[in-house]
Short mmCIF file of N, CA and C in Angstrom, two decimals:
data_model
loop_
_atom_site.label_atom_id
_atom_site.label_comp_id
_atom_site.label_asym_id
_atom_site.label_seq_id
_atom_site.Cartn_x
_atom_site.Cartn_y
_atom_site.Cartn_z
N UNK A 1155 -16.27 5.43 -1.00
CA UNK A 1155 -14.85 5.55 -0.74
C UNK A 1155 -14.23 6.42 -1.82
N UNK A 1156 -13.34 7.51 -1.82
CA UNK A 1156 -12.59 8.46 -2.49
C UNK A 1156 -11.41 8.07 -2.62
N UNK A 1157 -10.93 7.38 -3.55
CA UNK A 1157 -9.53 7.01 -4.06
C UNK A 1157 -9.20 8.25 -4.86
N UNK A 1158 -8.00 8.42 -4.83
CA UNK A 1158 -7.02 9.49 -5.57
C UNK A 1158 -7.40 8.72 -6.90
N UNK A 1159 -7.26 9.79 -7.98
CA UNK A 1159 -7.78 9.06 -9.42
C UNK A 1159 -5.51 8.77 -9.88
N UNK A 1160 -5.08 9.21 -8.86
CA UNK A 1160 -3.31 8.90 -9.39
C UNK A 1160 -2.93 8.03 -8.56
N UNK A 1161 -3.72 7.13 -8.46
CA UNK A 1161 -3.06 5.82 -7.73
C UNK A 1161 -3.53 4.40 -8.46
N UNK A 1162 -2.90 3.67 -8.27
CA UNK A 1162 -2.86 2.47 -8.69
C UNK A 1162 -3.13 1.59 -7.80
N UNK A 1163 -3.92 0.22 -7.89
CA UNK A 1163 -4.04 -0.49 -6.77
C UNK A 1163 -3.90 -2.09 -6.79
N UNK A 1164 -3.64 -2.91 -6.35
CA UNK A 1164 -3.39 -4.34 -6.33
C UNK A 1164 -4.71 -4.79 -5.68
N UNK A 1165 -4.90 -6.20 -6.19
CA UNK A 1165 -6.22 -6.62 -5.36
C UNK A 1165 -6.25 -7.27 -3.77
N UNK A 1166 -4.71 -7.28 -3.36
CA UNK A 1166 -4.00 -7.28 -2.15
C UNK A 1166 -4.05 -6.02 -1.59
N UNK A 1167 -4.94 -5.08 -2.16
CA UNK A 1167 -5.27 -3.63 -1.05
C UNK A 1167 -3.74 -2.98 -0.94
N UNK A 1168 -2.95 -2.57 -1.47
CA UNK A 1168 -1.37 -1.79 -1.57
C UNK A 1168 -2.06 -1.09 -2.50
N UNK A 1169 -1.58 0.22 -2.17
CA UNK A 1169 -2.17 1.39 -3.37
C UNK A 1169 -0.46 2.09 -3.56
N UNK A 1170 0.11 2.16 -4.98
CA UNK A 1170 1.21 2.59 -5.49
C UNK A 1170 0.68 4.10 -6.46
N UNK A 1171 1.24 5.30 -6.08
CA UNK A 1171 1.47 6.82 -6.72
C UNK A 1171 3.22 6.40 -7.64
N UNK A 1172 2.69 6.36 -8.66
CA UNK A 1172 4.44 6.62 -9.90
C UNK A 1172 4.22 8.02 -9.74
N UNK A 1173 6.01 8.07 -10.16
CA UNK A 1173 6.18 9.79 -10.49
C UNK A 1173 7.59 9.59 -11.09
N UNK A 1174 7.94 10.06 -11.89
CA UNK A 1174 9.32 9.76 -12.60
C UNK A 1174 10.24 8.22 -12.35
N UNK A 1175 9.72 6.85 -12.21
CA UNK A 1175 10.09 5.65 -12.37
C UNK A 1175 10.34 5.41 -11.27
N UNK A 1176 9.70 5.88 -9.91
CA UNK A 1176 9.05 5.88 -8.76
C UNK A 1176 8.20 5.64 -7.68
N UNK A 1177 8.02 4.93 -7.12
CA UNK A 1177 6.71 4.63 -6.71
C UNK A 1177 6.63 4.99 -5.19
N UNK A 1178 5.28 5.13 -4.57
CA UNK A 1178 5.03 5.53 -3.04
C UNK A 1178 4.23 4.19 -2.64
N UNK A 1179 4.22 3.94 -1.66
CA UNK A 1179 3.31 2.57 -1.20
C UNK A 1179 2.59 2.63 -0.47
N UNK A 1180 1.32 2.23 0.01
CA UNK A 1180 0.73 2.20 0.87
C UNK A 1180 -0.36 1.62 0.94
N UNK A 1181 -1.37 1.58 2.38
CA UNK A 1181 -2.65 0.23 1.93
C UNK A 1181 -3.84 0.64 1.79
N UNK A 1182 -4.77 0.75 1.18
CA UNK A 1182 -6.14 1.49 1.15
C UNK A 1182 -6.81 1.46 2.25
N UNK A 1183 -7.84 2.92 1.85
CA UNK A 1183 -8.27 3.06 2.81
C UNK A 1183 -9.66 1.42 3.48
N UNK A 1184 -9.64 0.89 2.42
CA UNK A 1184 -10.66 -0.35 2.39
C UNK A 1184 -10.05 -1.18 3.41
N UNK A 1185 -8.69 -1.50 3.46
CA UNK A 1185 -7.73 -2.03 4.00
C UNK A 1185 -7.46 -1.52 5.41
N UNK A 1186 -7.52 -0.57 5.54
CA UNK A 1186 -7.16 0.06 6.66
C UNK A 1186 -8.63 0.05 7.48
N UNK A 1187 -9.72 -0.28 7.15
CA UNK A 1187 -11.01 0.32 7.63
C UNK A 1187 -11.38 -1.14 8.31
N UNK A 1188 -10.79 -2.53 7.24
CA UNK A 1188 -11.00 -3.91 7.58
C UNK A 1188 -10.27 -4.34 8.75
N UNK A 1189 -9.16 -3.90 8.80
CA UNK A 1189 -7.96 -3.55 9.61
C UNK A 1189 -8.47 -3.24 11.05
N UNK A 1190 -8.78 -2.05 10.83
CA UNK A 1190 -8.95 -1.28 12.46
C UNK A 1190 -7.93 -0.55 12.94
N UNK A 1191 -7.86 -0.21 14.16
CA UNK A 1191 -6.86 0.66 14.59
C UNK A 1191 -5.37 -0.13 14.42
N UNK A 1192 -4.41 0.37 13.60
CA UNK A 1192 -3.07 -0.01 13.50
C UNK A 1192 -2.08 0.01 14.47
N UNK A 1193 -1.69 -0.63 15.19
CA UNK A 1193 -1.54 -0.58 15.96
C UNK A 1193 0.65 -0.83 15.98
N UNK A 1194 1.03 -1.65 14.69
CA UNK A 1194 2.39 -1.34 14.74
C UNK A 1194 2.62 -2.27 13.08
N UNK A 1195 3.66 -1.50 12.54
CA UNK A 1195 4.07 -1.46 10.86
C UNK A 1195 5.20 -2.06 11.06
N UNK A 1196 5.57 -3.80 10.03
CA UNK A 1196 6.77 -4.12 10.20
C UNK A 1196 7.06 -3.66 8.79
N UNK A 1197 8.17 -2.91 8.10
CA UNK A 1197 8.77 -2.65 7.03
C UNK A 1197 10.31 -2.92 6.76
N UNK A 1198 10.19 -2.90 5.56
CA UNK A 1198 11.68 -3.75 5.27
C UNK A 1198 12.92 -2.46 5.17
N UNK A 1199 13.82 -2.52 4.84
CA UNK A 1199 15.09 -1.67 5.09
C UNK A 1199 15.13 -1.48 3.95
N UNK A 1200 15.65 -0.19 3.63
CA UNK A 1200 16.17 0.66 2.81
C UNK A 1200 17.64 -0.18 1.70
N UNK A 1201 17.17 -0.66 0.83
CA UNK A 1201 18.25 -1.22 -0.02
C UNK A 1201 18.03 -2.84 -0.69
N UNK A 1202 16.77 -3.16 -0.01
CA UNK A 1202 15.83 -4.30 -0.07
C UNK A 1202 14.97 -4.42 -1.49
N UNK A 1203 15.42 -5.45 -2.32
CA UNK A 1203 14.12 -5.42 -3.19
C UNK A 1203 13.44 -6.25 -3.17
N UNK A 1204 12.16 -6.52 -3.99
CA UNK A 1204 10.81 -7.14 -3.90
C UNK A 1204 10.65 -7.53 -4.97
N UNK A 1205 9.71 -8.89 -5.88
CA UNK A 1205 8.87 -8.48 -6.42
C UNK A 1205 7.93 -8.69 -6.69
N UNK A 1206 7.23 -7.95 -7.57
CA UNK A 1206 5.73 -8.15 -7.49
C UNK A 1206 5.25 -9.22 -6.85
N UNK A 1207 4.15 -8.88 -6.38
CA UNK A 1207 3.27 -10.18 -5.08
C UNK A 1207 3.68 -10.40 -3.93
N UNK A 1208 5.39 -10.24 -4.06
CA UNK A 1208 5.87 -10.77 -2.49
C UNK A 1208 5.54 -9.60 -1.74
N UNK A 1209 5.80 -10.72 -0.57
CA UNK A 1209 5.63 -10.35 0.85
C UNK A 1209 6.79 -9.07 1.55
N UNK A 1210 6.26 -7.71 1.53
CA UNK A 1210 7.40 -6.98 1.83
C UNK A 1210 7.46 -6.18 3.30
N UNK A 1211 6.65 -6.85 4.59
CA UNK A 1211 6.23 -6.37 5.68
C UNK A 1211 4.95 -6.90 6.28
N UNK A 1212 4.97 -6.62 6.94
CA UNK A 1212 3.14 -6.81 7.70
C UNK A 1212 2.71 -5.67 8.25
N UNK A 1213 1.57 -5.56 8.63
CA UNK A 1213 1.03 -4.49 9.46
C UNK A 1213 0.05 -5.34 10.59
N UNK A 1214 -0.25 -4.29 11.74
CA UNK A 1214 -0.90 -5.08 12.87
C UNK A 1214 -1.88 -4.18 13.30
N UNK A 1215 -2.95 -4.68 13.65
CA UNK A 1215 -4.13 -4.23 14.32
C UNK A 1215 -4.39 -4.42 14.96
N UNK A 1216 -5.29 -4.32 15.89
CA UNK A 1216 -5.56 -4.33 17.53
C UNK A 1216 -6.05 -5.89 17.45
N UNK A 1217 -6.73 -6.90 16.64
CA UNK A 1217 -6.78 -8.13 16.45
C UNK A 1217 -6.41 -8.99 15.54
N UNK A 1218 -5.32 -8.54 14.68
CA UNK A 1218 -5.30 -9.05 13.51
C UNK A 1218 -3.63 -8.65 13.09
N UNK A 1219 -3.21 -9.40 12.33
CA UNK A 1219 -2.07 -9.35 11.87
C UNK A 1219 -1.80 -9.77 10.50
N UNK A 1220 -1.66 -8.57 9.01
CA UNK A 1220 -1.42 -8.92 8.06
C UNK A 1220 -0.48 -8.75 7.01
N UNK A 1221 0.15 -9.29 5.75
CA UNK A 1221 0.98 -9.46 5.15
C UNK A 1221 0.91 -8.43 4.57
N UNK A 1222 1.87 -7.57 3.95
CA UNK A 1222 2.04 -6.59 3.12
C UNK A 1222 2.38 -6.77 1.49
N UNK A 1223 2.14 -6.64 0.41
CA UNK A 1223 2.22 -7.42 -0.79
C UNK A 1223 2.73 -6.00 -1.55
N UNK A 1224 3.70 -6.50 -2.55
CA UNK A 1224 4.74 -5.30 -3.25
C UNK A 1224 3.67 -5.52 -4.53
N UNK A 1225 2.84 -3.94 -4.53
CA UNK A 1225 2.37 -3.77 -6.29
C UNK A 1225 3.16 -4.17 -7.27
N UNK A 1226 4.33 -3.48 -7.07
CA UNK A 1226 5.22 -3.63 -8.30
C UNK A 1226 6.48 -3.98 -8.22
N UNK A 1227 7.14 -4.51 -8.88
CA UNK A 1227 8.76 -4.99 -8.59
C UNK A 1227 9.43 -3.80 -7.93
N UNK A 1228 10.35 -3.81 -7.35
CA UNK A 1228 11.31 -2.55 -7.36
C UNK A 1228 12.30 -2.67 -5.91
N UNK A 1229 13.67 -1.58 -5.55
CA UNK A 1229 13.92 -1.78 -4.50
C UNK A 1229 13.57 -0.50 -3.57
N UNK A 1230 13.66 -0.92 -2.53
CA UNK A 1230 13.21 0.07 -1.19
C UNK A 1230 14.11 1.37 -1.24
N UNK A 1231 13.92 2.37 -1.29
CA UNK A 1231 14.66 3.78 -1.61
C UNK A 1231 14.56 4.60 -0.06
N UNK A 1232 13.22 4.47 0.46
CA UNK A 1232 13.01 5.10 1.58
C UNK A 1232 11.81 4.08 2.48
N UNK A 1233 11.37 4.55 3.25
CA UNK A 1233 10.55 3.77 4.71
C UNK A 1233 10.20 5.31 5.56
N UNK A 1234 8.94 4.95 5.36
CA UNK A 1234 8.36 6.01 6.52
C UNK A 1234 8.47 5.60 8.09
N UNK A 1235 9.36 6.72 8.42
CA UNK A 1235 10.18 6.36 10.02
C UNK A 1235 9.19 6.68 10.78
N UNK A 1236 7.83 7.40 10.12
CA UNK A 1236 7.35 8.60 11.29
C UNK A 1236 6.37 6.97 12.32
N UNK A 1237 5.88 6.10 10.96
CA UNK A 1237 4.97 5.12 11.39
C UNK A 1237 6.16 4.36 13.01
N UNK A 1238 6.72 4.28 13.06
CA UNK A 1238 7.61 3.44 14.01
C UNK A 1238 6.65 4.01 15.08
N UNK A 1239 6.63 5.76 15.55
CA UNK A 1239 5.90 6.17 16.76
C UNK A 1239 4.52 6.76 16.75
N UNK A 1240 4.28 6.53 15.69
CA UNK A 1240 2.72 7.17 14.65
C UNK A 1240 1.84 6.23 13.67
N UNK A 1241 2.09 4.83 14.14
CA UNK A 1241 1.20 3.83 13.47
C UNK A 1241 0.01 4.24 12.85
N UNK A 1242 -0.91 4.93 13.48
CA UNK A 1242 -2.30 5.12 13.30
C UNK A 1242 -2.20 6.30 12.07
N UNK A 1243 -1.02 7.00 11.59
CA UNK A 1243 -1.19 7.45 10.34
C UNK A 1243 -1.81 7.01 9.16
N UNK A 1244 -1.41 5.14 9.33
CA UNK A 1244 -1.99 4.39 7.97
C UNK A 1244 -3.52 4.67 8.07
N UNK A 1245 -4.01 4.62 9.53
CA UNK A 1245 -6.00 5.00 9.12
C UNK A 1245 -6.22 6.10 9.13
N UNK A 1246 -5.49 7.31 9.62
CA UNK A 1246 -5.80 8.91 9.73
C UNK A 1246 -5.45 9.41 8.25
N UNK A 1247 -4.81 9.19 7.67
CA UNK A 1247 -3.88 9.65 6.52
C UNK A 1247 -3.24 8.99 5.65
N UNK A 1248 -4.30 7.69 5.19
CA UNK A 1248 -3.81 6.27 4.07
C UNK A 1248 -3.18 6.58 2.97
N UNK A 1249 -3.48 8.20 2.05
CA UNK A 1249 -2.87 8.29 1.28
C UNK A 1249 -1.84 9.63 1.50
N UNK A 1250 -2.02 9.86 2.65
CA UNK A 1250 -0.63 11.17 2.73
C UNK A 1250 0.52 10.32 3.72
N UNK A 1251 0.41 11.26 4.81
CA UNK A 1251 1.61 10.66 5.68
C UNK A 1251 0.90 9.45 6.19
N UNK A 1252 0.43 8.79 5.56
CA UNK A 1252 0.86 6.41 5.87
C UNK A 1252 1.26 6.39 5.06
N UNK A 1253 1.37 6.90 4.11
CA UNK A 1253 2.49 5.57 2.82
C UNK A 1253 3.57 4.92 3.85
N UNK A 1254 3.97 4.05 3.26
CA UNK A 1254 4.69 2.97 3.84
C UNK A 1254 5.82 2.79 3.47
N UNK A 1255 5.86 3.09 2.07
CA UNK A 1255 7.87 2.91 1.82
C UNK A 1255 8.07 3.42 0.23
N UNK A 1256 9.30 4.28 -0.04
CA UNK A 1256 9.02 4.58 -1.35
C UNK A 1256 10.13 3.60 -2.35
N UNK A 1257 9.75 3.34 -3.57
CA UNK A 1257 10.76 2.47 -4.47
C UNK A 1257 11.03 2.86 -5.46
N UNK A 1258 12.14 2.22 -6.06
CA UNK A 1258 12.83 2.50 -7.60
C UNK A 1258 12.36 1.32 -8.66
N UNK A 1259 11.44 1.69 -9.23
CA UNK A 1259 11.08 0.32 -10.30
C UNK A 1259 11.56 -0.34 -11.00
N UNK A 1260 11.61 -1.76 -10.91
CA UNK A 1260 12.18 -2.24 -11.85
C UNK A 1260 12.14 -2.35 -13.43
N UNK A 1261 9.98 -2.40 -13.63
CA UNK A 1261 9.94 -2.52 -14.72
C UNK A 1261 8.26 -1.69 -14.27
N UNK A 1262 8.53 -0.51 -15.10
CA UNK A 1262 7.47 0.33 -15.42
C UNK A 1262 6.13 -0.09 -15.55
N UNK A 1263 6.06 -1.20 -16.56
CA UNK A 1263 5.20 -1.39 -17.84
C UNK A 1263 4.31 -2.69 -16.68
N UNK A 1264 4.98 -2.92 -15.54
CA UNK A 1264 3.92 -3.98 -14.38
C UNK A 1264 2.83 -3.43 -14.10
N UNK A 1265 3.09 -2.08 -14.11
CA UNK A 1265 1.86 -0.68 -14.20
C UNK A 1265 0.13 -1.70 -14.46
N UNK A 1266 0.64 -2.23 -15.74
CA UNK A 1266 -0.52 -2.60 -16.82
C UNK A 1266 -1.72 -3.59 -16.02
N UNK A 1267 -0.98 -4.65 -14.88
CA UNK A 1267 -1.75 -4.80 -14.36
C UNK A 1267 -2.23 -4.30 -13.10
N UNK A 1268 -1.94 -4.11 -12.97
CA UNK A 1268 -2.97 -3.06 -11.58
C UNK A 1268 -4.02 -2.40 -11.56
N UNK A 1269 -4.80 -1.94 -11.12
CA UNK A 1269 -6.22 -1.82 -10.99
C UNK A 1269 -6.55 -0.25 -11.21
N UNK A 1270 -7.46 0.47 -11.75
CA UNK A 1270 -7.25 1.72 -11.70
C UNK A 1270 -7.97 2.18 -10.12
N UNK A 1271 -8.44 3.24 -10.13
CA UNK A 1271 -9.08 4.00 -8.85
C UNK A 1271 -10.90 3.31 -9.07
N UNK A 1272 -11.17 3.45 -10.06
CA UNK A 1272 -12.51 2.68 -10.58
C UNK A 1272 -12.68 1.52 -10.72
N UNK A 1273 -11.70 0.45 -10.80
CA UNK A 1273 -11.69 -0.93 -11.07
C UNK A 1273 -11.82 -1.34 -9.35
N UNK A 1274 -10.71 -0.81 -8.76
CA UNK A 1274 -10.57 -1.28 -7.70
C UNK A 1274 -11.65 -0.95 -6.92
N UNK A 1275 -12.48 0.05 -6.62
CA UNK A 1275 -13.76 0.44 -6.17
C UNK A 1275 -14.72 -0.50 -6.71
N UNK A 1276 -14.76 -0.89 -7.32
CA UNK A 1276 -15.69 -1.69 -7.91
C UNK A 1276 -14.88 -3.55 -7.01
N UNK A 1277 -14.20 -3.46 -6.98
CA UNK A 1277 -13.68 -5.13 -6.56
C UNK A 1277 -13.92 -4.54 -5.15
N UNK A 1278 -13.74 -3.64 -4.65
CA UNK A 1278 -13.96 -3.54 -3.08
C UNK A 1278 -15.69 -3.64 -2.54
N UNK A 1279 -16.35 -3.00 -3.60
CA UNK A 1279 -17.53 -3.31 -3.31
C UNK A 1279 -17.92 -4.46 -3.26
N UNK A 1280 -17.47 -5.40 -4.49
CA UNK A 1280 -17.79 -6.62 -4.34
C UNK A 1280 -17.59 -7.33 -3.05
N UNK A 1281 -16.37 -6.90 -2.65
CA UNK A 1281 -15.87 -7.62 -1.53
C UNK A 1281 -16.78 -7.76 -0.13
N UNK A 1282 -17.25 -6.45 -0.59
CA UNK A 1282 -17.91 -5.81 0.97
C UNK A 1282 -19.44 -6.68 0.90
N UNK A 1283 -19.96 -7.06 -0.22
CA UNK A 1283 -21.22 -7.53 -0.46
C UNK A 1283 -20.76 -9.35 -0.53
N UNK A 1284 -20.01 -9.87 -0.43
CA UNK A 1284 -19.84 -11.03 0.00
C UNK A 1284 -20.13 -11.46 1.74
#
Protein backbone atom coordinates (compact mmCIF):
# COMPACT_ATOMS: atom_id res chain seq x y z
CA UNK A 1 0.00 0.00 0.00
CA UNK A 2 1.45 3.68 -1.00
CA UNK A 3 0.54 6.22 1.58
CA UNK A 4 1.51 9.86 0.83
CA UNK A 5 4.65 10.30 3.18
CA UNK A 6 2.37 14.04 4.07
CA UNK A 7 -0.31 12.47 5.70
CA UNK A 8 -1.07 11.59 9.00
CA UNK A 9 -3.19 8.76 10.13
CA UNK A 10 -5.45 7.62 13.14
CA UNK A 11 -5.75 3.96 13.97
CA UNK A 12 -9.58 4.54 13.12
CA UNK A 13 -8.27 4.57 9.31
CA UNK A 14 -9.03 8.82 8.78
CA UNK A 15 -5.93 10.01 7.05
CA UNK A 16 -5.46 14.08 7.83
CA UNK A 17 -2.89 16.40 5.12
CA UNK A 18 -2.00 19.90 7.56
CA UNK A 19 -1.08 22.86 5.60
CA UNK A 20 -1.01 26.22 7.34
CA UNK A 21 -3.28 25.15 10.69
CA UNK A 22 -5.43 23.17 8.32
CA UNK A 23 -6.37 20.00 7.80
CA UNK A 24 -7.99 17.72 4.75
CA UNK A 25 -9.79 14.46 5.84
CA UNK A 26 -10.26 11.43 4.54
CA UNK A 27 -10.24 7.40 4.98
CA UNK A 28 -7.41 5.18 3.77
CA UNK A 29 -6.98 3.46 1.21
CA UNK A 30 -6.90 0.18 3.80
CA UNK A 31 -10.28 1.47 4.79
CA UNK A 32 -11.71 1.93 1.71
CA UNK A 33 -10.46 -1.57 0.30
CA UNK A 34 -12.20 -3.25 3.76
CA UNK A 35 -15.09 -1.17 2.88
CA UNK A 36 -15.84 -2.03 -0.73
CA UNK A 37 -17.68 -0.16 -3.12
CA UNK A 38 -18.99 3.16 -1.31
CA UNK A 39 -21.86 3.44 -1.95
CA UNK A 40 -23.17 6.88 0.03
CA UNK A 41 -21.07 9.53 2.56
CA UNK A 42 -23.00 10.98 5.57
CA UNK A 43 -20.93 14.32 6.48
CA UNK A 44 -21.47 16.94 8.85
CA UNK A 45 -22.14 20.75 7.85
CA UNK A 46 -19.95 23.36 7.40
CA UNK A 47 -19.59 25.31 10.86
CA UNK A 48 -19.65 22.00 12.98
CA UNK A 49 -16.88 21.11 15.32
CA UNK A 50 -15.44 17.82 16.54
CA UNK A 51 -13.11 16.44 18.69
CA UNK A 52 -10.62 14.24 18.47
CA UNK A 53 -12.10 10.53 18.36
CA UNK A 54 -15.61 11.68 17.86
CA UNK A 55 -17.87 10.55 15.62
CA UNK A 56 -18.09 13.10 12.64
CA UNK A 57 -20.21 11.09 9.81
CA UNK A 58 -20.43 7.61 8.52
CA UNK A 59 -19.77 6.17 5.29
CA UNK A 60 -21.68 3.18 3.54
CA UNK A 61 -20.85 0.28 1.48
CA UNK A 62 -22.65 -2.02 -0.46
CA UNK A 63 -22.81 -4.25 3.02
CA UNK A 64 -21.67 -2.40 5.65
CA UNK A 65 -22.12 0.78 7.37
CA UNK A 66 -19.34 2.75 9.24
CA UNK A 67 -18.52 5.53 11.71
CA UNK A 68 -16.29 8.26 10.68
CA UNK A 69 -13.72 9.36 13.55
CA UNK A 70 -12.20 13.16 13.63
CA UNK A 71 -8.06 12.75 13.66
CA UNK A 72 -7.87 15.90 15.15
CA UNK A 73 -9.94 18.48 17.03
CA UNK A 74 -11.12 21.23 14.81
CA UNK A 75 -14.27 22.85 13.04
CA UNK A 76 -15.69 21.90 9.58
CA UNK A 77 -14.53 24.78 7.05
CA UNK A 78 -15.61 22.86 3.93
CA UNK A 79 -17.36 19.20 2.85
CA UNK A 80 -16.74 17.64 -0.37
CA UNK A 81 -20.16 18.20 -2.27
CA UNK A 82 -18.81 16.27 -5.29
CA UNK A 83 -19.18 12.80 -2.93
CA UNK A 84 -23.18 13.52 -2.56
CA UNK A 85 -23.31 12.26 -6.59
CA UNK A 86 -19.72 10.64 -6.79
CA UNK A 87 -19.46 8.37 -3.68
CA UNK A 88 -17.07 5.96 -5.25
CA UNK A 89 -14.38 8.82 -5.32
CA UNK A 90 -13.45 7.67 -1.65
CA UNK A 91 -12.11 4.12 -3.47
CA UNK A 92 -11.05 5.67 -6.96
CA UNK A 93 -9.23 8.66 -5.45
CA UNK A 94 -8.79 8.15 -1.33
CA UNK A 95 -6.28 10.68 -1.27
CA UNK A 96 -7.28 13.29 -4.02
CA UNK A 97 -10.85 14.03 -4.86
CA UNK A 98 -12.40 11.61 -1.63
CA UNK A 99 -11.21 13.66 1.03
CA UNK A 100 -14.16 14.16 2.96
CA UNK A 101 -14.19 17.51 4.68
CA UNK A 102 -11.63 20.19 5.28
CA UNK A 103 -10.97 21.85 9.02
CA UNK A 104 -9.58 24.66 11.09
CA UNK A 105 -7.57 23.16 14.06
CA UNK A 106 -7.98 23.57 17.20
CA UNK A 107 -4.80 22.48 18.62
CA UNK A 108 -1.87 21.76 16.26
CA UNK A 109 0.38 19.91 18.60
CA UNK A 110 -2.72 16.63 18.57
CA UNK A 111 -0.48 16.15 15.44
CA UNK A 112 1.91 14.20 18.03
CA UNK A 113 -0.30 11.45 18.25
CA UNK A 114 -1.10 10.20 15.08
CA UNK A 115 0.55 7.74 13.18
CA UNK A 116 3.07 8.53 10.51
CA UNK A 117 2.74 6.95 6.76
CA UNK A 118 5.19 4.05 8.20
CA UNK A 119 3.66 3.45 11.55
CA UNK A 120 0.39 3.17 10.16
CA UNK A 121 1.50 0.64 7.36
CA UNK A 122 2.89 -1.30 9.72
CA UNK A 123 -0.56 -1.42 12.13
CA UNK A 124 -2.42 -2.15 8.86
CA UNK A 125 -0.40 -5.03 8.18
CA UNK A 126 -0.87 -6.26 11.39
CA UNK A 127 -4.38 -5.94 10.99
CA UNK A 128 -4.53 -7.77 7.78
CA UNK A 129 -2.53 -10.82 9.39
CA UNK A 130 -5.03 -11.21 12.23
Amino acid sequence: MNHNEALYFSPEHTWIRLEDGLGTVGISAFAQDELGEIVYVDLPRKGESFQKNEVFGSIEALKTVSDLFMPLSGKVIEVNAQLADHPTLVNEKPFAEGWLIKISLDDEAEREQLLTAEAYTLLTKNQDNE
